[in-house]
Amino acid sequence: MFPVRQPWLCKALGCYDSCIRCLGAVPYPSLVATLLCFTGMALFCGCGHEALANTEVLAETYFARNIQDYVVLASFIKYFQYVIYGLASFFFLYCILLLAEGFYTTSAVKQTFGEFRSTRCGRCLSLTFIIVTYILAVIWLAVFAFTAIPVFFFFNMAQTCHTINILAETTPSINQHGWICMDARQYGLLPWNAMPGKVCGMTLASICKTKEFFITYDLYIAAFAGAGIALLALFMYVVATTYNYAVLRFLGRKGLRC
């Protein structure tokens, strides 16, 4: 339909061909994993930091009367909040490195980019990233499981409050459901000698209606979801880097230019 020898059309085709080549060198799995990692770490670090601060307030107000009973929990929350700052910085830099490594290996694999070559140092670096990312994924799997503990605690607390509210509507006496309690000591949040360490009856039901409880519960759910998203991103990094490394080794053995 169009005259092929028009100069503007030739330039357009050249630009189009260059764009296709550039898009072909983009490591889409690594790019998606980077976005997922940033999203997951933002949720985990931001929501986790605020949830821990609210947990300290709830423990101090309702579950412990003496400061010595929750001093261990307060110290753990304080230090873990600093760990969150370090995790956010570390994963931000590490994801940038993995994305850059994905660009390198993808460009090296594409035969259309002859100026890129897979060197022994590059393959060694890719292998190092695979090992480190795999170790991080295993460690983060434990963090993901650990994050489920406060979610499980607040879920049980909400269900217990729901049971108390149902009994309060069906039974006229408050003392009949005063035995229903939520013990923070059973979940390892407080030591066994903490007093009272548990909240029962209508007092527990009133706690579940407070703004602090709902906010803390939602923040822990968001942090748990963020940890899961970050774990998925790490597994995607492992798969992408392993595939790129395997292709580089295969092309290297075949003696192909890559």
PDB file of C-alpha atoms in Angstrom:
ATOM      1  CA  MET A   1       0.000   0.000   0.000  1.00  0.00           C
ATOM      2  CA  PHE A   2       2.820   2.423   0.786  1.00  0.00           C
ATOM      3  CA  PRO A   3       5.822   3.241  -1.365  1.00  0.00           C
ATOM      4  CA  VAL A   4       8.704   1.338   0.152  1.00  0.00           C
ATOM      5  CA  ARG A   5      11.390   3.745  -0.995  1.00  0.00           C
ATOM      6  CA  GLN A   6      10.049   6.747   0.859  1.00  0.00           C
ATOM      7  CA  PRO A   7      12.781   8.023   3.238  1.00  0.00           C
ATOM      8  CA  TRP A   8      10.426   8.751   6.102  1.00  0.00           C
ATOM      9  CA  LEU A   9       9.042   5.223   5.910  1.00  0.00           C
ATOM     10  CA  CYS A  10      12.514   3.711   6.013  1.00  0.00           C
ATOM     11  CA  LYS A  11      13.342   5.767   9.075  1.00  0.00           C
ATOM     12  CA  ALA A  12      10.108   4.693  10.700  1.00  0.00           C
ATOM     13  CA  LEU A  13      10.831   1.040  10.038  1.00  0.00           C
ATOM     14  CA  GLY A  14      14.330   1.471  11.435  1.00  0.00           C
ATOM     15  CA  CYS A  15      12.974   3.048  14.585  1.00  0.00           C
ATOM     16  CA  TYR A  16      10.373   0.307  14.871  1.00  0.00           C
ATOM     17  CA  ASP A  17      13.017  -2.387  14.484  1.00  0.00           C
ATOM     18  CA  SER A  18      15.152  -0.761  17.169  1.00  0.00           C
ATOM     19  CA  CYS A  19      12.194  -0.569  19.528  1.00  0.00           C
ATOM     20  CA  ILE A  20      11.409  -4.233  18.966  1.00  0.00           C
ATOM     21  CA  ARG A  21      15.019  -5.135  19.724  1.00  0.00           C
ATOM     22  CA  CYS A  22      15.023  -3.075  22.890  1.00  0.00           C
ATOM     23  CA  LEU A  23      11.748  -4.579  24.062  1.00  0.00           C
ATOM     24  CA  GLY A  24      13.107  -8.022  23.332  1.00  0.00           C
ATOM     25  CA  ALA A  25      16.021  -7.402  25.685  1.00  0.00           C
ATOM     26  CA  VAL A  26      13.803  -6.437  28.632  1.00  0.00           C
ATOM     27  CA  PRO A  27      13.802  -9.142  31.375  1.00  0.00           C
ATOM     28  CA  TYR A  28      10.053  -9.171  31.968  1.00  0.00           C
ATOM     29  CA  PRO A  29      10.103 -11.865  34.713  1.00  0.00           C
ATOM     30  CA  SER A  30      12.771  -9.938  36.629  1.00  0.00           C
ATOM     31  CA  LEU A  31      10.887  -6.689  36.078  1.00  0.00           C
ATOM     32  CA  VAL A  32       7.639  -8.178  37.409  1.00  0.00           C
ATOM     33  CA  ALA A  33       9.518  -9.726  40.334  1.00  0.00           C
ATOM     34  CA  THR A  34      11.062  -6.347  41.135  1.00  0.00           C
ATOM     35  CA  LEU A  35       7.673  -4.637  41.201  1.00  0.00           C
ATOM     36  CA  LEU A  36       6.275  -7.421  43.374  1.00  0.00           C
ATOM     37  CA  CYS A  37       9.251  -7.226  45.719  1.00  0.00           C
ATOM     38  CA  PHE A  38       8.926  -3.461  46.107  1.00  0.00           C
ATOM     39  CA  THR A  39       5.186  -3.778  46.764  1.00  0.00           C
ATOM     40  CA  GLY A  40       5.588  -6.630  49.220  1.00  0.00           C
ATOM     41  CA  MET A  41       8.394  -5.011  51.170  1.00  0.00           C
ATOM     42  CA  ALA A  42       6.513  -1.705  51.323  1.00  0.00           C
ATOM     43  CA  LEU A  43       3.494  -3.472  52.809  1.00  0.00           C
ATOM     44  CA  PHE A  44       5.550  -5.623  55.154  1.00  0.00           C
ATOM     45  CA  CYS A  45       7.809  -2.865  56.446  1.00  0.00           C
ATOM     46  CA  GLY A  46       5.288  -0.032  56.612  1.00  0.00           C
ATOM     47  CA  CYS A  47       2.325  -1.951  58.002  1.00  0.00           C
ATOM     48  CA  GLY A  48       4.498  -4.141  60.196  1.00  0.00           C
ATOM     49  CA  HIS A  49       6.161  -1.142  61.805  1.00  0.00           C
ATOM     50  CA  GLU A  50       2.831   0.459  62.733  1.00  0.00           C
ATOM     51  CA  ALA A  51       1.290  -2.845  63.805  1.00  0.00           C
ATOM     52  CA  LEU A  52       4.138  -3.508  66.235  1.00  0.00           C
ATOM     53  CA  ALA A  53       3.748  -0.054  67.762  1.00  0.00           C
ATOM     54  CA  ASN A  54       0.006  -0.626  68.259  1.00  0.00           C
ATOM     55  CA  THR A  55       0.660  -4.076  69.719  1.00  0.00           C
ATOM     56  CA  GLU A  56       2.843  -2.562  72.407  1.00  0.00           C
ATOM     57  CA  VAL A  57       0.043  -0.148  73.326  1.00  0.00           C
ATOM     58  CA  LEU A  58      -2.541  -2.953  73.502  1.00  0.00           C
ATOM     59  CA  ALA A  59      -0.290  -5.155  75.629  1.00  0.00           C
ATOM     60  CA  GLU A  60       0.519  -2.301  77.992  1.00  0.00           C
ATOM     61  CA  THR A  61      -3.112  -1.201  78.331  1.00  0.00           C
ATOM     62  CA  TYR A  62      -5.011  -4.488  78.629  1.00  0.00           C
ATOM     63  CA  PHE A  63      -2.767  -7.536  79.080  1.00  0.00           C
ATOM     64  CA  ALA A  64      -0.059  -6.404  81.523  1.00  0.00           C
ATOM     65  CA  ARG A  65      -0.171  -4.223  84.599  1.00  0.00           C
ATOM     66  CA  ASN A  66       3.516  -4.240  85.459  1.00  0.00           C
ATOM     67  CA  ILE A  67       6.082  -2.856  83.059  1.00  0.00           C
ATOM     68  CA  GLN A  68       8.369  -5.786  83.811  1.00  0.00           C
ATOM     69  CA  ASP A  69       5.792  -8.158  82.348  1.00  0.00           C
ATOM     70  CA  TYR A  70       6.026  -6.764  78.830  1.00  0.00           C
ATOM     71  CA  VAL A  71       9.563  -5.353  78.857  1.00  0.00           C
ATOM     72  CA  VAL A  72      10.761  -8.281  76.727  1.00  0.00           C
ATOM     73  CA  LEU A  73       7.982  -7.693  74.210  1.00  0.00           C
ATOM     74  CA  ALA A  74       8.704  -3.958  74.143  1.00  0.00           C
ATOM     75  CA  SER A  75      12.423  -4.596  73.551  1.00  0.00           C
ATOM     76  CA  PHE A  76      11.679  -7.067  70.780  1.00  0.00           C
ATOM     77  CA  ILE A  77       9.336  -4.596  69.092  1.00  0.00           C
ATOM     78  CA  LYS A  78      11.902  -1.819  69.347  1.00  0.00           C
ATOM     79  CA  TYR A  79      14.740  -3.845  67.837  1.00  0.00           C
ATOM     80  CA  PHE A  80      12.568  -5.416  65.153  1.00  0.00           C
ATOM     81  CA  GLN A  81      11.465  -1.976  64.022  1.00  0.00           C
ATOM     82  CA  TYR A  82      15.115  -1.145  63.407  1.00  0.00           C
ATOM     83  CA  VAL A  83      15.471  -4.450  61.549  1.00  0.00           C
ATOM     84  CA  ILE A  84      12.569  -3.381  59.339  1.00  0.00           C
ATOM     85  CA  TYR A  85      14.486  -0.261  58.327  1.00  0.00           C
ATOM     86  CA  GLY A  86      17.454  -2.392  57.360  1.00  0.00           C
ATOM     87  CA  LEU A  87      15.290  -4.891  55.477  1.00  0.00           C
ATOM     88  CA  ALA A  88      13.676  -2.149  53.420  1.00  0.00           C
ATOM     89  CA  SER A  89      17.055  -0.698  52.420  1.00  0.00           C
ATOM     90  CA  PHE A  90      18.647  -4.078  51.735  1.00  0.00           C
ATOM     91  CA  PHE A  91      15.853  -5.444  49.553  1.00  0.00           C
ATOM     92  CA  PHE A  92      15.581  -2.194  47.631  1.00  0.00           C
ATOM     93  CA  LEU A  93      19.254  -2.355  46.654  1.00  0.00           C
ATOM     94  CA  TYR A  94      19.255  -6.109  46.114  1.00  0.00           C
ATOM     95  CA  CYS A  95      16.212  -5.994  43.827  1.00  0.00           C
ATOM     96  CA  ILE A  96      17.900  -3.279  41.766  1.00  0.00           C
ATOM     97  CA  LEU A  97      20.970  -5.526  41.429  1.00  0.00           C
ATOM     98  CA  LEU A  98      18.841  -8.508  40.404  1.00  0.00           C
ATOM     99  CA  LEU A  99      17.029  -6.382  37.835  1.00  0.00           C
ATOM    100  CA  ALA A 100      20.348  -5.160  36.437  1.00  0.00           C
ATOM    101  CA  GLU A 101      21.595  -8.744  36.324  1.00  0.00           C
ATOM    102  CA  GLY A 102      18.414  -9.710  34.497  1.00  0.00           C
ATOM    103  CA  PHE A 103      19.056  -7.023  31.877  1.00  0.00           C
ATOM    104  CA  TYR A 104      22.628  -8.257  31.458  1.00  0.00           C
ATOM    105  CA  THR A 105      21.786 -11.939  31.084  1.00  0.00           C
ATOM    106  CA  THR A 106      18.771 -11.330  28.845  1.00  0.00           C
ATOM    107  CA  SER A 107      20.788  -9.091  26.546  1.00  0.00           C
ATOM    108  CA  ALA A 108      23.601 -11.605  26.510  1.00  0.00           C
ATOM    109  CA  VAL A 109      21.227 -14.395  25.542  1.00  0.00           C
ATOM    110  CA  LYS A 110      19.655 -12.467  22.667  1.00  0.00           C
ATOM    111  CA  GLN A 111      21.698 -13.199  19.543  1.00  0.00           C
ATOM    112  CA  THR A 112      20.473  -9.991  17.956  1.00  0.00           C
ATOM    113  CA  PHE A 113      22.762  -8.045  20.304  1.00  0.00           C
ATOM    114  CA  GLY A 114      26.108  -9.216  19.109  1.00  0.00           C
ATOM    115  CA  GLU A 115      28.044  -6.665  21.145  1.00  0.00           C
ATOM    116  CA  PHE A 116      27.085  -8.427  24.401  1.00  0.00           C
ATOM    117  CA  ARG A 117      29.159 -11.413  25.390  1.00  0.00           C
ATOM    118  CA  SER A 118      28.739 -13.895  28.200  1.00  0.00           C
ATOM    119  CA  THR A 119      32.006 -13.971  30.104  1.00  0.00           C
ATOM    120  CA  ARG A 120      33.096 -16.391  32.795  1.00  0.00           C
ATOM    121  CA  CYS A 121      32.905 -13.597  35.347  1.00  0.00           C
ATOM    122  CA  GLY A 122      29.338 -12.819  34.279  1.00  0.00           C
ATOM    123  CA  ARG A 123      28.285 -16.454  34.636  1.00  0.00           C
ATOM    124  CA  CYS A 124      29.939 -16.648  38.037  1.00  0.00           C
ATOM    125  CA  LEU A 125      28.082 -13.520  39.107  1.00  0.00           C
ATOM    126  CA  SER A 126      24.798 -14.982  37.901  1.00  0.00           C
ATOM    127  CA  LEU A 127      25.459 -18.177  39.846  1.00  0.00           C
ATOM    128  CA  THR A 128      26.197 -16.136  42.963  1.00  0.00           C
ATOM    129  CA  PHE A 129      22.891 -14.314  42.610  1.00  0.00           C
ATOM    130  CA  ILE A 130      21.077 -17.640  42.278  1.00  0.00           C
ATOM    131  CA  ILE A 131      22.591 -19.010  45.480  1.00  0.00           C
ATOM    132  CA  VAL A 132      22.045 -15.827  47.485  1.00  0.00           C
ATOM    133  CA  THR A 133      18.479 -15.429  46.256  1.00  0.00           C
ATOM    134  CA  TYR A 134      17.688 -19.049  47.083  1.00  0.00           C
ATOM    135  CA  ILE A 135      19.034 -18.600  50.618  1.00  0.00           C
ATOM    136  CA  LEU A 136      17.020 -15.406  51.022  1.00  0.00           C
ATOM    137  CA  ALA A 137      13.891 -17.195  49.818  1.00  0.00           C
ATOM    138  CA  VAL A 138      14.346 -19.920  52.430  1.00  0.00           C
ATOM    139  CA  ILE A 139      14.929 -17.349  55.179  1.00  0.00           C
ATOM    140  CA  TRP A 140      11.979 -15.263  54.033  1.00  0.00           C
ATOM    141  CA  LEU A 141       9.799 -18.376  54.102  1.00  0.00           C
ATOM    142  CA  ALA A 142      10.475 -18.543  57.856  1.00  0.00           C
ATOM    143  CA  VAL A 143       9.680 -14.818  58.159  1.00  0.00           C
ATOM    144  CA  PHE A 144       6.427 -15.392  56.284  1.00  0.00           C
ATOM    145  CA  ALA A 145       5.475 -18.170  58.706  1.00  0.00           C
ATOM    146  CA  PHE A 146       6.461 -16.012  61.691  1.00  0.00           C
ATOM    147  CA  THR A 147       4.272 -13.170  60.403  1.00  0.00           C
ATOM    148  CA  ALA A 148       1.259 -15.488  60.556  1.00  0.00           C
ATOM    149  CA  ILE A 149       1.470 -15.699  64.384  1.00  0.00           C
ATOM    150  CA  PRO A 150       0.046 -12.230  65.176  1.00  0.00           C
ATOM    151  CA  VAL A 151      -2.573 -12.662  62.439  1.00  0.00           C
ATOM    152  CA  PHE A 152      -3.616 -15.949  64.030  1.00  0.00           C
ATOM    153  CA  PHE A 153      -3.733 -14.308  67.470  1.00  0.00           C
ATOM    154  CA  PHE A 154      -5.914 -11.408  66.370  1.00  0.00           C
ATOM    155  CA  PHE A 155      -8.139 -13.712  64.321  1.00  0.00           C
ATOM    156  CA  ASN A 156      -8.768 -15.908  67.363  1.00  0.00           C
ATOM    157  CA  MET A 157      -9.350 -12.795  69.436  1.00  0.00           C
ATOM    158  CA  ALA A 158     -11.937 -11.505  66.974  1.00  0.00           C
ATOM    159  CA  GLN A 159     -13.690 -14.887  66.872  1.00  0.00           C
ATOM    160  CA  THR A 160     -13.733 -15.046  70.666  1.00  0.00           C
ATOM    161  CA  CYS A 161     -15.274 -11.592  70.843  1.00  0.00           C
ATOM    162  CA  HIS A 162     -17.897 -12.685  68.322  1.00  0.00           C
ATOM    163  CA  THR A 163     -18.754 -15.659  70.525  1.00  0.00           C
ATOM    164  CA  ILE A 164     -19.049 -13.426  73.576  1.00  0.00           C
ATOM    165  CA  ASN A 165     -21.366 -11.059  71.740  1.00  0.00           C
ATOM    166  CA  ILE A 166     -23.610 -13.945  70.687  1.00  0.00           C
ATOM    167  CA  LEU A 167     -23.755 -15.284  74.245  1.00  0.00           C
ATOM    168  CA  ALA A 168     -24.467 -11.800  75.577  1.00  0.00           C
ATOM    169  CA  GLU A 169     -27.539 -11.595  73.368  1.00  0.00           C
ATOM    170  CA  THR A 170     -28.863 -15.027  74.338  1.00  0.00           C
ATOM    171  CA  THR A 171     -28.013 -15.159  78.069  1.00  0.00           C
ATOM    172  CA  PRO A 172     -29.178 -12.521  80.551  1.00  0.00           C
ATOM    173  CA  SER A 173     -26.329 -13.011  83.011  1.00  0.00           C
ATOM    174  CA  ILE A 174     -22.918 -11.539  82.256  1.00  0.00           C
ATOM    175  CA  ASN A 175     -21.145 -14.045  84.514  1.00  0.00           C
ATOM    176  CA  GLN A 176     -22.234 -16.968  82.349  1.00  0.00           C
ATOM    177  CA  HIS A 177     -19.710 -16.080  79.638  1.00  0.00           C
ATOM    178  CA  GLY A 178     -17.085 -14.437  81.823  1.00  0.00           C
ATOM    179  CA  TRP A 179     -14.984 -17.581  81.584  1.00  0.00           C
ATOM    180  CA  ILE A 180     -14.289 -16.983  77.891  1.00  0.00           C
ATOM    181  CA  CYS A 181     -10.824 -15.424  77.779  1.00  0.00           C
ATOM    182  CA  MET A 182      -7.981 -14.553  75.453  1.00  0.00           C
ATOM    183  CA  ASP A 183      -4.581 -15.389  76.954  1.00  0.00           C
ATOM    184  CA  ALA A 184      -1.608 -13.647  75.329  1.00  0.00           C
ATOM    185  CA  ARG A 185       0.792 -15.858  77.274  1.00  0.00           C
ATOM    186  CA  GLN A 186      -0.243 -18.930  75.280  1.00  0.00           C
ATOM    187  CA  TYR A 187       1.056 -17.331  72.088  1.00  0.00           C
ATOM    188  CA  GLY A 188       4.410 -16.361  73.574  1.00  0.00           C
ATOM    189  CA  LEU A 189       3.632 -12.636  73.526  1.00  0.00           C
ATOM    190  CA  LEU A 190       4.000 -12.333  77.297  1.00  0.00           C
ATOM    191  CA  PRO A 191       5.829 -14.430  79.929  1.00  0.00           C
ATOM    192  CA  TRP A 192       3.837 -16.926  81.977  1.00  0.00           C
ATOM    193  CA  ASN A 193       4.213 -14.865  85.154  1.00  0.00           C
ATOM    194  CA  ALA A 194       2.612 -11.795  83.535  1.00  0.00           C
ATOM    195  CA  MET A 195      -0.455 -10.478  85.343  1.00  0.00           C
ATOM    196  CA  PRO A 196      -3.178 -10.669  84.301  1.00  0.00           C
ATOM    197  CA  GLY A 197      -1.885 -11.873  80.931  1.00  0.00           C
ATOM    198  CA  LYS A 198      -5.432 -12.522  79.746  1.00  0.00           C
ATOM    199  CA  VAL A 199      -8.665 -10.626  79.192  1.00  0.00           C
ATOM    200  CA  CYS A 200     -12.080 -12.213  79.685  1.00  0.00           C
ATOM    201  CA  GLY A 201     -15.771 -11.635  79.183  1.00  0.00           C
ATOM    202  CA  MET A 202     -17.237  -8.313  78.247  1.00  0.00           C
ATOM    203  CA  THR A 203     -13.873  -6.610  78.800  1.00  0.00           C
ATOM    204  CA  LEU A 204     -12.494  -8.639  75.923  1.00  0.00           C
ATOM    205  CA  ALA A 205     -15.528  -7.836  73.801  1.00  0.00           C
ATOM    206  CA  SER A 206     -15.072  -4.131  74.460  1.00  0.00           C
ATOM    207  CA  ILE A 207     -11.434  -4.325  73.385  1.00  0.00           C
ATOM    208  CA  CYS A 208     -12.447  -5.829  70.051  1.00  0.00           C
ATOM    209  CA  LYS A 209     -14.671  -2.822  69.422  1.00  0.00           C
ATOM    210  CA  THR A 210     -11.879  -0.311  69.859  1.00  0.00           C
ATOM    211  CA  LYS A 211     -10.245   1.477  66.955  1.00  0.00           C
ATOM    212  CA  GLU A 212      -6.781   0.283  67.966  1.00  0.00           C
ATOM    213  CA  PHE A 213      -7.797  -3.372  67.637  1.00  0.00           C
ATOM    214  CA  PHE A 214      -9.252  -3.020  64.137  1.00  0.00           C
ATOM    215  CA  ILE A 215      -6.310  -0.975  62.891  1.00  0.00           C
ATOM    216  CA  THR A 216      -3.744  -3.376  64.332  1.00  0.00           C
ATOM    217  CA  TYR A 217      -5.566  -6.410  62.939  1.00  0.00           C
ATOM    218  CA  ASP A 218      -5.746  -4.901  59.446  1.00  0.00           C
ATOM    219  CA  LEU A 219      -2.096  -3.846  59.581  1.00  0.00           C
ATOM    220  CA  TYR A 220      -0.962  -7.361  60.472  1.00  0.00           C
ATOM    221  CA  ILE A 221      -3.025  -8.796  57.617  1.00  0.00           C
ATOM    222  CA  ALA A 222      -1.431  -6.303  55.216  1.00  0.00           C
ATOM    223  CA  ALA A 223       2.057  -7.129  56.549  1.00  0.00           C
ATOM    224  CA  PHE A 224       1.331 -10.849  56.167  1.00  0.00           C
ATOM    225  CA  ALA A 225       0.189 -10.302  52.585  1.00  0.00           C
ATOM    226  CA  GLY A 226       3.286  -8.185  51.907  1.00  0.00           C
ATOM    227  CA  ALA A 227       5.550 -10.946  53.191  1.00  0.00           C
ATOM    228  CA  GLY A 228       3.792 -13.406  50.884  1.00  0.00           C
ATOM    229  CA  ILE A 229       4.192 -11.090  47.881  1.00  0.00           C
ATOM    230  CA  ALA A 230       7.897 -10.631  48.650  1.00  0.00           C
ATOM    231  CA  LEU A 231       8.305 -14.398  48.953  1.00  0.00           C
ATOM    232  CA  LEU A 232       6.653 -14.861  45.558  1.00  0.00           C
ATOM    233  CA  ALA A 233       9.005 -12.257  44.102  1.00  0.00           C
ATOM    234  CA  LEU A 234      12.045 -14.101  45.464  1.00  0.00           C
ATOM    235  CA  PHE A 235      10.867 -17.375  43.922  1.00  0.00           C
ATOM    236  CA  MET A 236      10.357 -15.586  40.603  1.00  0.00           C
ATOM    237  CA  TYR A 237      13.901 -14.220  40.872  1.00  0.00           C
ATOM    238  CA  VAL A 238      15.237 -17.729  41.490  1.00  0.00           C
ATOM    239  CA  VAL A 239      13.427 -19.114  38.442  1.00  0.00           C
ATOM    240  CA  ALA A 240      14.441 -16.217  36.164  1.00  0.00           C
ATOM    241  CA  THR A 241      18.104 -16.156  37.183  1.00  0.00           C
ATOM    242  CA  THR A 242      18.383 -19.942  36.996  1.00  0.00           C
ATOM    243  CA  TYR A 243      16.897 -19.992  33.495  1.00  0.00           C
ATOM    244  CA  ASN A 244      19.172 -17.222  32.240  1.00  0.00           C
ATOM    245  CA  TYR A 245      22.225 -18.879  33.746  1.00  0.00           C
ATOM    246  CA  ALA A 246      21.309 -22.238  32.185  1.00  0.00           C
ATOM    247  CA  VAL A 247      20.880 -20.644  28.742  1.00  0.00           C
ATOM    248  CA  LEU A 248      24.235 -18.861  29.064  1.00  0.00           C
ATOM    249  CA  ARG A 249      25.974 -22.114  29.954  1.00  0.00           C
ATOM    250  CA  PHE A 250      24.273 -23.906  27.074  1.00  0.00           C
ATOM    251  CA  LEU A 251      25.278 -21.260  24.540  1.00  0.00           C
ATOM    252  CA  GLY A 252      28.787 -21.206  25.966  1.00  0.00           C
ATOM    253  CA  ARG A 253      29.179 -24.960  25.507  1.00  0.00           C
ATOM    254  CA  LYS A 254      27.833 -24.781  21.974  1.00  0.00           C
ATOM    255  CA  GLY A 255      30.357 -22.094  21.173  1.00  0.00           C
ATOM    256  CA  LEU A 256      27.684 -19.638  20.067  1.00  0.00           C
ATOM    257  CA  ARG A 257      28.229 -15.936  20.192  1.00  0.00           C
ATOM    258  CA  CYS A 258      26.100 -14.512  22.990  1.00  0.00           C
TER     259      CYS A 258
END
